[in-house]
Amino acid sequence: MSEIVLQVDNLSKKYKKVDAVKGVSFDIKKGNVYGLLGPNGSGKTTTLAMLMGILHPTQGSFSWFGNGQEDRNRLRIGCLLETPNFYPYLNAYDNLRVTATIKNMQNPKARIEEVLEYVDLKERGKRTFRTYSLGMKQRLAVAAALLSDPEVLVLDEPTNGLDPEGIAEMRELILKIGSEGKTIILASHILDEVQKICSHVVMLKQGEMVYNGSMSDLLLQRKSYRLMADDREKLLSVLGSLQQVKILTNEPDSLMVELDENLTGADLNRLVAEKGIYLSELHAYQKSLETIFLERMKL
């Protein structure tokens, strides 16, 4: 079993009459990319701020690396929670030297060169920060988070405000970091990016957790199929008699149905055949993360 790097137990944050986070519990395992997913106002940033020691929980607890909430844990974590904040008239090298000083790093020159090359900014390292595009600023912020070679990287909305090219560059950078074994916790409301990047999902709705598990399990929780038969009316009648089947759409050229978790497409084919119906079409259909997300937000 993978090593657990973060345990969250009944974490809550209340502001006067607003419950921003309500009793959230989950574990983060080493080497995975976790998406903290939810609409604006769902509690993602508040949760990360508590985990990074910026906010104090109203209730509950968390533990990094089995060490509780000790300050030394943050030396093992790289973090980007807000808009990149660097000195505008300093270049990338000098800004990272300031970051290295704050982190008490000794002789950081070689490491600064390394992280700038890693985020594809080495050739532009002598340009001042104020001349950078938003995408370049975000990549420099990731370089700063990686400077001390942390075990865990925490990112809050890293693609927010970026153009399509910037989003693609950030996505590829995060995938590269994850492929090298670092644990990543990524908060986002951009569903397509979460689906492309994350191996696991913690889904929040109005401060409450509505899903915690692997991306693959989430996408396959409910199985949908497109099907058709020559005797359409009899097929509809048979499907309506099966409690394990829910008819989603009834179009002239096909039907879309959703099956219970314990029923396969082969099972469905057999059940309708036993009723004298032979399917002319049966295609598995995987719901997108967007579809599943919108369904869970309506519950």
PDB file of C-alpha atoms in Angstrom:
ATOM      1  CA  MET A   1       0.000   0.000   0.000  1.00  0.00           C
ATOM      2  CA  SER A   2       1.196   3.502  -0.823  1.00  0.00           C
ATOM      3  CA  GLU A   3       2.596   5.628   1.961  1.00  0.00           C
ATOM      4  CA  ILE A   4       0.126   8.193   3.286  1.00  0.00           C
ATOM      5  CA  VAL A   5       1.633  11.698   3.246  1.00  0.00           C
ATOM      6  CA  LEU A   6      -1.456  13.555   4.495  1.00  0.00           C
ATOM      7  CA  GLN A   7      -4.336  12.537   6.745  1.00  0.00           C
ATOM      8  CA  VAL A   8      -7.313  14.888   7.092  1.00  0.00           C
ATOM      9  CA  ASP A   9      -9.876  14.158   9.803  1.00  0.00           C
ATOM     10  CA  ASN A  10     -13.191  15.999  10.127  1.00  0.00           C
ATOM     11  CA  LEU A  11     -11.673  19.318   9.047  1.00  0.00           C
ATOM     12  CA  SER A  12     -14.033  22.299   9.356  1.00  0.00           C
ATOM     13  CA  LYS A  13     -13.854  26.074   9.075  1.00  0.00           C
ATOM     14  CA  LYS A  14     -16.625  28.454  10.073  1.00  0.00           C
ATOM     15  CA  TYR A  15     -16.796  32.212   9.544  1.00  0.00           C
ATOM     16  CA  LYS A  16     -19.522  33.626  11.767  1.00  0.00           C
ATOM     17  CA  LYS A  17     -22.658  32.226  10.088  1.00  0.00           C
ATOM     18  CA  VAL A  18     -20.907  30.686   7.083  1.00  0.00           C
ATOM     19  CA  ASP A  19     -19.651  27.087   7.171  1.00  0.00           C
ATOM     20  CA  ALA A  20     -16.893  27.255   4.552  1.00  0.00           C
ATOM     21  CA  VAL A  21     -15.676  23.680   5.128  1.00  0.00           C
ATOM     22  CA  LYS A  22     -17.800  21.037   6.859  1.00  0.00           C
ATOM     23  CA  GLY A  23     -16.227  17.940   8.375  1.00  0.00           C
ATOM     24  CA  VAL A  24     -13.966  16.939   5.468  1.00  0.00           C
ATOM     25  CA  SER A  25     -11.898  13.750   5.828  1.00  0.00           C
ATOM     26  CA  PHE A  26      -9.538  12.153   3.304  1.00  0.00           C
ATOM     27  CA  ASP A  27      -6.039  10.708   2.880  1.00  0.00           C
ATOM     28  CA  ILE A  28      -3.393  11.643   0.317  1.00  0.00           C
ATOM     29  CA  LYS A  29      -1.059   8.855  -0.768  1.00  0.00           C
ATOM     30  CA  LYS A  30       2.482   9.287  -1.998  1.00  0.00           C
ATOM     31  CA  GLY A  31       3.128   9.577  -5.711  1.00  0.00           C
ATOM     32  CA  ASN A  32      -0.412  10.429  -6.831  1.00  0.00           C
ATOM     33  CA  VAL A  33      -1.933  13.589  -8.299  1.00  0.00           C
ATOM     34  CA  TYR A  34      -5.022  14.633  -6.359  1.00  0.00           C
ATOM     35  CA  GLY A  35      -7.589  17.063  -7.693  1.00  0.00           C
ATOM     36  CA  LEU A  36      -9.484  19.077  -5.105  1.00  0.00           C
ATOM     37  CA  LEU A  37     -12.486  19.776  -7.292  1.00  0.00           C
ATOM     38  CA  GLY A  38     -15.499  22.028  -6.816  1.00  0.00           C
ATOM     39  CA  PRO A  39     -17.197  25.194  -8.036  1.00  0.00           C
ATOM     40  CA  ASN A  40     -16.164  28.610  -6.773  1.00  0.00           C
ATOM     41  CA  GLY A  41     -17.106  28.901  -3.102  1.00  0.00           C
ATOM     42  CA  SER A  42     -16.998  25.147  -2.476  1.00  0.00           C
ATOM     43  CA  GLY A  43     -14.182  25.398   0.108  1.00  0.00           C
ATOM     44  CA  LYS A  44     -11.172  24.334  -1.971  1.00  0.00           C
ATOM     45  CA  THR A  45      -8.916  27.306  -1.197  1.00  0.00           C
ATOM     46  CA  THR A  46     -10.023  27.391   2.447  1.00  0.00           C
ATOM     47  CA  THR A  47      -9.124  23.714   2.794  1.00  0.00           C
ATOM     48  CA  LEU A  48      -5.668  24.229   1.291  1.00  0.00           C
ATOM     49  CA  ALA A  49      -5.087  27.311   3.449  1.00  0.00           C
ATOM     50  CA  MET A  50      -5.801  25.250   6.576  1.00  0.00           C
ATOM     51  CA  LEU A  51      -3.522  22.436   5.399  1.00  0.00           C
ATOM     52  CA  MET A  52      -0.707  24.945   4.828  1.00  0.00           C
ATOM     53  CA  GLY A  53      -1.134  26.561   8.261  1.00  0.00           C
ATOM     54  CA  ILE A  54      -2.427  29.863   6.901  1.00  0.00           C
ATOM     55  CA  LEU A  55      -5.854  29.414   8.506  1.00  0.00           C
ATOM     56  CA  HIS A  56      -6.710  27.675  11.762  1.00  0.00           C
ATOM     57  CA  PRO A  57      -9.431  25.022  11.568  1.00  0.00           C
ATOM     58  CA  THR A  58     -12.570  25.562  13.616  1.00  0.00           C
ATOM     59  CA  GLN A  59     -12.724  21.821  14.142  1.00  0.00           C
ATOM     60  CA  GLY A  60     -10.870  18.680  13.135  1.00  0.00           C
ATOM     61  CA  SER A  61      -7.221  17.961  12.465  1.00  0.00           C
ATOM     62  CA  PHE A  62      -4.689  16.979   9.820  1.00  0.00           C
ATOM     63  CA  SER A  63      -1.259  15.387   9.813  1.00  0.00           C
ATOM     64  CA  TRP A  64       1.548  15.714   7.257  1.00  0.00           C
ATOM     65  CA  PHE A  65       3.992  12.789   6.957  1.00  0.00           C
ATOM     66  CA  GLY A  66       2.730  11.358  10.257  1.00  0.00           C
ATOM     67  CA  ASN A  67       4.130  14.419  12.081  1.00  0.00           C
ATOM     68  CA  GLY A  68       0.882  16.216  12.857  1.00  0.00           C
ATOM     69  CA  GLN A  69       0.931  19.950  12.156  1.00  0.00           C
ATOM     70  CA  GLU A  70       4.574  20.664  13.009  1.00  0.00           C
ATOM     71  CA  ASP A  71       6.182  23.640  11.256  1.00  0.00           C
ATOM     72  CA  ARG A  72       9.024  21.469   9.942  1.00  0.00           C
ATOM     73  CA  ASN A  73       6.529  19.686   7.672  1.00  0.00           C
ATOM     74  CA  ARG A  74       6.360  22.745   5.423  1.00  0.00           C
ATOM     75  CA  LEU A  75      10.033  22.289   4.497  1.00  0.00           C
ATOM     76  CA  ARG A  76       8.915  19.193   2.595  1.00  0.00           C
ATOM     77  CA  ILE A  77       6.072  20.964   0.751  1.00  0.00           C
ATOM     78  CA  GLY A  78       6.168  23.352  -2.197  1.00  0.00           C
ATOM     79  CA  CYS A  79       3.152  25.622  -2.403  1.00  0.00           C
ATOM     80  CA  LEU A  80       1.456  28.030  -4.802  1.00  0.00           C
ATOM     81  CA  LEU A  81      -1.777  29.311  -3.224  1.00  0.00           C
ATOM     82  CA  GLU A  82      -2.174  32.785  -4.672  1.00  0.00           C
ATOM     83  CA  THR A  83      -1.302  34.881  -7.716  1.00  0.00           C
ATOM     84  CA  PRO A  84       2.493  34.793  -8.264  1.00  0.00           C
ATOM     85  CA  ASN A  85       4.069  37.438  -6.044  1.00  0.00           C
ATOM     86  CA  PHE A  86       7.556  38.454  -7.125  1.00  0.00           C
ATOM     87  CA  TYR A  87       9.505  41.700  -7.319  1.00  0.00           C
ATOM     88  CA  PRO A  88       8.470  43.207 -10.686  1.00  0.00           C
ATOM     89  CA  TYR A  89      11.824  44.882 -11.465  1.00  0.00           C
ATOM     90  CA  LEU A  90      13.944  41.828 -10.638  1.00  0.00           C
ATOM     91  CA  ASN A  91      14.614  39.087 -13.170  1.00  0.00           C
ATOM     92  CA  ALA A  92      13.781  35.415 -12.636  1.00  0.00           C
ATOM     93  CA  TYR A  93      17.225  34.557 -11.278  1.00  0.00           C
ATOM     94  CA  ASP A  94      17.181  37.336  -8.688  1.00  0.00           C
ATOM     95  CA  ASN A  95      13.597  36.607  -7.642  1.00  0.00           C
ATOM     96  CA  LEU A  96      14.497  32.976  -7.057  1.00  0.00           C
ATOM     97  CA  ARG A  97      17.570  34.053  -5.067  1.00  0.00           C
ATOM     98  CA  VAL A  98      15.199  35.937  -2.761  1.00  0.00           C
ATOM     99  CA  THR A  99      13.026  32.818  -2.484  1.00  0.00           C
ATOM    100  CA  ALA A 100      16.102  30.705  -1.722  1.00  0.00           C
ATOM    101  CA  THR A 101      17.116  33.115   1.053  1.00  0.00           C
ATOM    102  CA  ILE A 102      13.657  32.876   2.604  1.00  0.00           C
ATOM    103  CA  LYS A 103      13.941  29.089   2.474  1.00  0.00           C
ATOM    104  CA  ASN A 104      17.414  29.251   4.087  1.00  0.00           C
ATOM    105  CA  MET A 105      19.004  27.466   1.139  1.00  0.00           C
ATOM    106  CA  GLN A 106      22.806  27.460   0.980  1.00  0.00           C
ATOM    107  CA  ASN A 107      24.556  28.016  -2.381  1.00  0.00           C
ATOM    108  CA  PRO A 108      21.343  27.862  -4.446  1.00  0.00           C
ATOM    109  CA  LYS A 109      22.853  28.937  -7.784  1.00  0.00           C
ATOM    110  CA  ALA A 110      22.936  25.486  -9.384  1.00  0.00           C
ATOM    111  CA  ARG A 111      19.420  24.659  -8.181  1.00  0.00           C
ATOM    112  CA  ILE A 112      18.051  27.947  -9.545  1.00  0.00           C
ATOM    113  CA  GLU A 113      19.542  27.121 -12.940  1.00  0.00           C
ATOM    114  CA  GLU A 114      18.018  23.663 -12.749  1.00  0.00           C
ATOM    115  CA  VAL A 115      14.447  24.721 -11.897  1.00  0.00           C
ATOM    116  CA  LEU A 116      14.428  27.528 -14.482  1.00  0.00           C
ATOM    117  CA  GLU A 117      15.406  25.021 -17.147  1.00  0.00           C
ATOM    118  CA  TYR A 118      12.794  22.589 -15.810  1.00  0.00           C
ATOM    119  CA  VAL A 119       9.947  25.101 -16.286  1.00  0.00           C
ATOM    120  CA  ASP A 120      11.371  26.288 -19.629  1.00  0.00           C
ATOM    121  CA  LEU A 121      12.350  29.785 -18.454  1.00  0.00           C
ATOM    122  CA  LYS A 122      16.137  29.563 -18.497  1.00  0.00           C
ATOM    123  CA  GLU A 123      16.492  31.490 -21.763  1.00  0.00           C
ATOM    124  CA  ARG A 124      14.265  34.243 -20.370  1.00  0.00           C
ATOM    125  CA  GLY A 125      15.748  34.212 -16.908  1.00  0.00           C
ATOM    126  CA  LYS A 126      17.401  37.613 -17.294  1.00  0.00           C
ATOM    127  CA  ARG A 127      14.156  39.365 -18.210  1.00  0.00           C
ATOM    128  CA  THR A 128      12.348  41.291 -15.468  1.00  0.00           C
ATOM    129  CA  PHE A 129       9.283  39.715 -13.940  1.00  0.00           C
ATOM    130  CA  ARG A 130       7.021  42.581 -15.033  1.00  0.00           C
ATOM    131  CA  THR A 131       7.654  41.720 -18.701  1.00  0.00           C
ATOM    132  CA  TYR A 132       6.456  38.136 -18.280  1.00  0.00           C
ATOM    133  CA  SER A 133       3.147  36.839 -19.593  1.00  0.00           C
ATOM    134  CA  LEU A 134       0.747  35.364 -17.031  1.00  0.00           C
ATOM    135  CA  GLY A 135       1.733  31.870 -18.118  1.00  0.00           C
ATOM    136  CA  MET A 136       5.418  32.645 -17.590  1.00  0.00           C
ATOM    137  CA  LYS A 137       4.650  34.127 -14.176  1.00  0.00           C
ATOM    138  CA  GLN A 138       2.807  30.951 -13.197  1.00  0.00           C
ATOM    139  CA  ARG A 139       5.704  28.779 -14.351  1.00  0.00           C
ATOM    140  CA  LEU A 140       8.153  30.906 -12.375  1.00  0.00           C
ATOM    141  CA  ALA A 141       5.929  30.417  -9.326  1.00  0.00           C
ATOM    142  CA  VAL A 142       6.098  26.655  -9.866  1.00  0.00           C
ATOM    143  CA  ALA A 143       9.894  26.950 -10.148  1.00  0.00           C
ATOM    144  CA  ALA A 144       9.932  28.743  -6.784  1.00  0.00           C
ATOM    145  CA  ALA A 145       7.760  26.006  -5.255  1.00  0.00           C
ATOM    146  CA  LEU A 146      10.154  23.353  -6.600  1.00  0.00           C
ATOM    147  CA  LEU A 147      13.310  25.176  -5.500  1.00  0.00           C
ATOM    148  CA  SER A 148      13.886  23.142  -2.337  1.00  0.00           C
ATOM    149  CA  ASP A 149      12.972  19.870  -4.110  1.00  0.00           C
ATOM    150  CA  PRO A 150       9.846  19.231  -1.994  1.00  0.00           C
ATOM    151  CA  GLU A 151       8.127  15.868  -1.691  1.00  0.00           C
ATOM    152  CA  VAL A 152       4.660  17.392  -2.114  1.00  0.00           C
ATOM    153  CA  LEU A 153       3.502  20.196  -4.394  1.00  0.00           C
ATOM    154  CA  VAL A 154       0.308  22.120  -3.523  1.00  0.00           C
ATOM    155  CA  LEU A 155      -1.249  24.228  -6.286  1.00  0.00           C
ATOM    156  CA  ASP A 156      -4.370  26.383  -6.075  1.00  0.00           C
ATOM    157  CA  GLU A 157      -5.992  27.077  -9.474  1.00  0.00           C
ATOM    158  CA  PRO A 158      -2.660  27.008 -11.381  1.00  0.00           C
ATOM    159  CA  THR A 159      -4.347  27.524 -14.778  1.00  0.00           C
ATOM    160  CA  ASN A 160      -6.719  30.284 -13.669  1.00  0.00           C
ATOM    161  CA  GLY A 161      -6.733  33.172 -16.144  1.00  0.00           C
ATOM    162  CA  LEU A 162      -4.363  31.522 -18.615  1.00  0.00           C
ATOM    163  CA  ASP A 163      -4.985  31.433 -22.346  1.00  0.00           C
ATOM    164  CA  PRO A 164      -5.238  28.029 -24.087  1.00  0.00           C
ATOM    165  CA  GLU A 165      -1.490  27.935 -24.774  1.00  0.00           C
ATOM    166  CA  GLY A 166      -0.692  28.774 -21.157  1.00  0.00           C
ATOM    167  CA  ILE A 167      -3.130  26.139 -19.911  1.00  0.00           C
ATOM    168  CA  ALA A 168      -1.511  23.498 -22.120  1.00  0.00           C
ATOM    169  CA  GLU A 169       1.986  24.475 -20.929  1.00  0.00           C
ATOM    170  CA  MET A 170       0.950  24.313 -17.272  1.00  0.00           C
ATOM    171  CA  ARG A 171      -0.797  20.985 -17.820  1.00  0.00           C
ATOM    172  CA  GLU A 172       2.295  19.449 -19.388  1.00  0.00           C
ATOM    173  CA  LEU A 173       4.473  20.810 -16.575  1.00  0.00           C
ATOM    174  CA  ILE A 174       2.236  19.332 -13.874  1.00  0.00           C
ATOM    175  CA  LEU A 175       2.091  15.988 -15.680  1.00  0.00           C
ATOM    176  CA  LYS A 176       5.904  15.982 -15.932  1.00  0.00           C
ATOM    177  CA  ILE A 177       6.266  16.697 -12.209  1.00  0.00           C
ATOM    178  CA  GLY A 178       3.761  13.980 -11.334  1.00  0.00           C
ATOM    179  CA  SER A 179       5.439  11.442 -13.611  1.00  0.00           C
ATOM    180  CA  GLU A 180       8.650  11.848 -11.606  1.00  0.00           C
ATOM    181  CA  GLY A 181       7.005  10.633  -8.419  1.00  0.00           C
ATOM    182  CA  LYS A 182       6.106  13.820  -6.573  1.00  0.00           C
ATOM    183  CA  THR A 183       2.768  13.966  -4.812  1.00  0.00           C
ATOM    184  CA  ILE A 184       0.602  16.811  -6.122  1.00  0.00           C
ATOM    185  CA  ILE A 185      -2.521  18.369  -4.619  1.00  0.00           C
ATOM    186  CA  LEU A 186      -4.250  20.527  -7.191  1.00  0.00           C
ATOM    187  CA  ALA A 187      -7.335  22.652  -6.497  1.00  0.00           C
ATOM    188  CA  SER A 188      -9.347  23.600  -9.561  1.00  0.00           C
ATOM    189  CA  HIS A 189     -12.831  24.194 -10.956  1.00  0.00           C
ATOM    190  CA  ILE A 190     -11.711  23.488 -14.549  1.00  0.00           C
ATOM    191  CA  LEU A 191     -13.097  19.992 -15.060  1.00  0.00           C
ATOM    192  CA  ASP A 192     -11.324  19.141 -18.293  1.00  0.00           C
ATOM    193  CA  GLU A 193      -7.916  19.923 -16.792  1.00  0.00           C
ATOM    194  CA  VAL A 194      -8.601  17.883 -13.659  1.00  0.00           C
ATOM    195  CA  GLN A 195      -9.643  14.897 -15.770  1.00  0.00           C
ATOM    196  CA  LYS A 196      -6.472  15.126 -17.882  1.00  0.00           C
ATOM    197  CA  ILE A 197      -4.074  15.632 -14.965  1.00  0.00           C
ATOM    198  CA  CYS A 198      -5.340  13.928 -11.810  1.00  0.00           C
ATOM    199  CA  SER A 199      -5.245  10.293 -10.739  1.00  0.00           C
ATOM    200  CA  HIS A 200      -7.523  10.933  -7.726  1.00  0.00           C
ATOM    201  CA  VAL A 201     -10.319  13.358  -6.889  1.00  0.00           C
ATOM    202  CA  VAL A 202     -11.693  14.937  -3.719  1.00  0.00           C
ATOM    203  CA  MET A 203     -14.932  16.637  -4.764  1.00  0.00           C
ATOM    204  CA  LEU A 204     -16.452  19.418  -2.652  1.00  0.00           C
ATOM    205  CA  LYS A 205     -19.905  20.994  -2.737  1.00  0.00           C
ATOM    206  CA  GLN A 206     -20.682  23.943  -0.453  1.00  0.00           C
ATOM    207  CA  GLY A 207     -17.927  22.867   1.922  1.00  0.00           C
ATOM    208  CA  GLU A 208     -18.957  19.208   2.071  1.00  0.00           C
ATOM    209  CA  MET A 209     -17.135  16.292   0.497  1.00  0.00           C
ATOM    210  CA  VAL A 210     -19.290  14.428  -2.027  1.00  0.00           C
ATOM    211  CA  TYR A 211     -16.627  12.115  -3.474  1.00  0.00           C
ATOM    212  CA  ASN A 212     -13.178  10.853  -2.529  1.00  0.00           C
ATOM    213  CA  GLY A 213     -11.423   8.264  -4.641  1.00  0.00           C
ATOM    214  CA  SER A 214      -9.645   7.484  -7.886  1.00  0.00           C
ATOM    215  CA  MET A 215     -10.513   9.239 -11.116  1.00  0.00           C
ATOM    216  CA  SER A 216     -11.020   5.899 -12.876  1.00  0.00           C
ATOM    217  CA  ASP A 217     -13.499   4.705 -10.251  1.00  0.00           C
ATOM    218  CA  LEU A 218     -15.401   7.993 -10.445  1.00  0.00           C
ATOM    219  CA  LEU A 219     -15.737   7.803 -14.224  1.00  0.00           C
ATOM    220  CA  LEU A 220     -16.852   4.169 -14.130  1.00  0.00           C
ATOM    221  CA  GLN A 221     -19.178   4.314 -11.125  1.00  0.00           C
ATOM    222  CA  ARG A 222     -22.218   4.251 -13.360  1.00  0.00           C
ATOM    223  CA  LYS A 223     -22.062   2.505 -16.734  1.00  0.00           C
ATOM    224  CA  SER A 224     -24.008   3.937 -19.644  1.00  0.00           C
ATOM    225  CA  TYR A 225     -24.828   2.206 -22.916  1.00  0.00           C
ATOM    226  CA  ARG A 226     -26.318   3.201 -26.236  1.00  0.00           C
ATOM    227  CA  LEU A 227     -28.577   0.460 -27.551  1.00  0.00           C
ATOM    228  CA  MET A 228     -31.276  -0.298 -30.114  1.00  0.00           C
ATOM    229  CA  ALA A 229     -33.440  -3.193 -31.342  1.00  0.00           C
ATOM    230  CA  ASP A 230     -35.798  -3.721 -34.266  1.00  0.00           C
ATOM    231  CA  ASP A 231     -38.818  -3.899 -31.937  1.00  0.00           C
ATOM    232  CA  ARG A 232     -38.302  -0.570 -30.187  1.00  0.00           C
ATOM    233  CA  GLU A 233     -41.541  -0.547 -28.197  1.00  0.00           C
ATOM    234  CA  LYS A 234     -40.971  -4.013 -26.785  1.00  0.00           C
ATOM    235  CA  LEU A 235     -37.399  -3.047 -25.896  1.00  0.00           C
ATOM    236  CA  LEU A 236     -38.696  -0.026 -23.975  1.00  0.00           C
ATOM    237  CA  SER A 237     -41.175  -2.248 -22.156  1.00  0.00           C
ATOM    238  CA  VAL A 238     -38.502  -4.775 -21.200  1.00  0.00           C
ATOM    239  CA  LEU A 239     -36.069  -2.094 -20.034  1.00  0.00           C
ATOM    240  CA  GLY A 240     -38.794  -0.506 -17.930  1.00  0.00           C
ATOM    241  CA  SER A 241     -39.264  -3.805 -16.098  1.00  0.00           C
ATOM    242  CA  LEU A 242     -35.585  -4.083 -15.128  1.00  0.00           C
ATOM    243  CA  GLN A 243     -34.822  -2.370 -11.807  1.00  0.00           C
ATOM    244  CA  GLN A 244     -31.068  -2.362 -12.551  1.00  0.00           C
ATOM    245  CA  VAL A 245     -31.591  -0.215 -15.664  1.00  0.00           C
ATOM    246  CA  LYS A 246     -32.425   3.489 -15.880  1.00  0.00           C
ATOM    247  CA  ILE A 247     -33.436   4.990 -19.236  1.00  0.00           C
ATOM    248  CA  LEU A 248     -31.558   8.250 -19.715  1.00  0.00           C
ATOM    249  CA  THR A 249     -32.629   9.329 -23.198  1.00  0.00           C
ATOM    250  CA  ASN A 250     -35.166   8.070 -25.713  1.00  0.00           C
ATOM    251  CA  GLU A 251     -34.116   9.220 -29.170  1.00  0.00           C
ATOM    252  CA  PRO A 252     -35.534   8.054 -32.524  1.00  0.00           C
ATOM    253  CA  ASP A 253     -32.290   6.322 -33.508  1.00  0.00           C
ATOM    254  CA  SER A 254     -31.230   4.875 -30.140  1.00  0.00           C
ATOM    255  CA  LEU A 255     -31.730   4.674 -26.385  1.00  0.00           C
ATOM    256  CA  MET A 256     -29.250   5.637 -23.664  1.00  0.00           C
ATOM    257  CA  VAL A 257     -29.451   3.644 -20.450  1.00  0.00           C
ATOM    258  CA  GLU A 258     -27.517   3.597 -17.189  1.00  0.00           C
ATOM    259  CA  LEU A 259     -26.757   0.323 -15.433  1.00  0.00           C
ATOM    260  CA  ASP A 260     -26.265  -0.464 -11.767  1.00  0.00           C
ATOM    261  CA  GLU A 261     -22.662  -1.120 -10.742  1.00  0.00           C
ATOM    262  CA  ASN A 262     -23.193  -4.905 -10.552  1.00  0.00           C
ATOM    263  CA  LEU A 263     -24.593  -5.174 -14.099  1.00  0.00           C
ATOM    264  CA  THR A 264     -22.466  -5.403 -17.256  1.00  0.00           C
ATOM    265  CA  GLY A 265     -23.315  -4.821 -20.892  1.00  0.00           C
ATOM    266  CA  ALA A 266     -23.179  -8.582 -21.434  1.00  0.00           C
ATOM    267  CA  ASP A 267     -25.668  -9.043 -18.582  1.00  0.00           C
ATOM    268  CA  LEU A 268     -28.019  -6.529 -20.172  1.00  0.00           C
ATOM    269  CA  ASN A 269     -27.776  -8.251 -23.558  1.00  0.00           C
ATOM    270  CA  ARG A 270     -28.609 -11.589 -21.922  1.00  0.00           C
ATOM    271  CA  LEU A 271     -31.546 -10.203 -19.908  1.00  0.00           C
ATOM    272  CA  VAL A 272     -33.282  -8.652 -22.912  1.00  0.00           C
ATOM    273  CA  ALA A 273     -32.561 -11.747 -25.037  1.00  0.00           C
ATOM    274  CA  GLU A 274     -34.351 -13.833 -22.420  1.00  0.00           C
ATOM    275  CA  LYS A 275     -37.380 -11.613 -23.068  1.00  0.00           C
ATOM    276  CA  GLY A 276     -37.180 -12.222 -26.818  1.00  0.00           C
ATOM    277  CA  ILE A 277     -35.375  -8.977 -27.687  1.00  0.00           C
ATOM    278  CA  TYR A 278     -32.161  -9.098 -29.720  1.00  0.00           C
ATOM    279  CA  LEU A 279     -30.140  -5.909 -29.733  1.00  0.00           C
ATOM    280  CA  SER A 280     -28.971  -4.485 -33.048  1.00  0.00           C
ATOM    281  CA  GLU A 281     -26.735  -1.974 -31.264  1.00  0.00           C
ATOM    282  CA  LEU A 282     -24.955  -2.006 -27.899  1.00  0.00           C
ATOM    283  CA  HIS A 283     -22.143   0.457 -27.268  1.00  0.00           C
ATOM    284  CA  ALA A 284     -20.534   1.303 -23.915  1.00  0.00           C
ATOM    285  CA  TYR A 285     -20.433   5.003 -23.107  1.00  0.00           C
ATOM    286  CA  GLN A 286     -18.200   6.583 -20.468  1.00  0.00           C
ATOM    287  CA  LYS A 287     -19.509   9.747 -18.878  1.00  0.00           C
ATOM    288  CA  SER A 288     -17.233  12.746 -18.861  1.00  0.00           C
ATOM    289  CA  LEU A 289     -16.077  14.242 -15.589  1.00  0.00           C
ATOM    290  CA  GLU A 290     -18.201  17.286 -16.435  1.00  0.00           C
ATOM    291  CA  THR A 291     -21.373  15.174 -16.647  1.00  0.00           C
ATOM    292  CA  ILE A 292     -20.641  13.373 -13.381  1.00  0.00           C
ATOM    293  CA  PHE A 293     -19.681  16.616 -11.651  1.00  0.00           C
ATOM    294  CA  LEU A 294     -22.889  18.397 -12.684  1.00  0.00           C
ATOM    295  CA  GLU A 295     -24.967  15.414 -11.566  1.00  0.00           C
ATOM    296  CA  ARG A 296     -23.341  15.420  -8.124  1.00  0.00           C
ATOM    297  CA  MET A 297     -23.722  19.180  -7.738  1.00  0.00           C
ATOM    298  CA  LYS A 298     -27.491  18.752  -8.226  1.00  0.00           C
ATOM    299  CA  LEU A 299     -27.863  16.075  -5.519  1.00  0.00           C
TER     300      LEU A 299
END
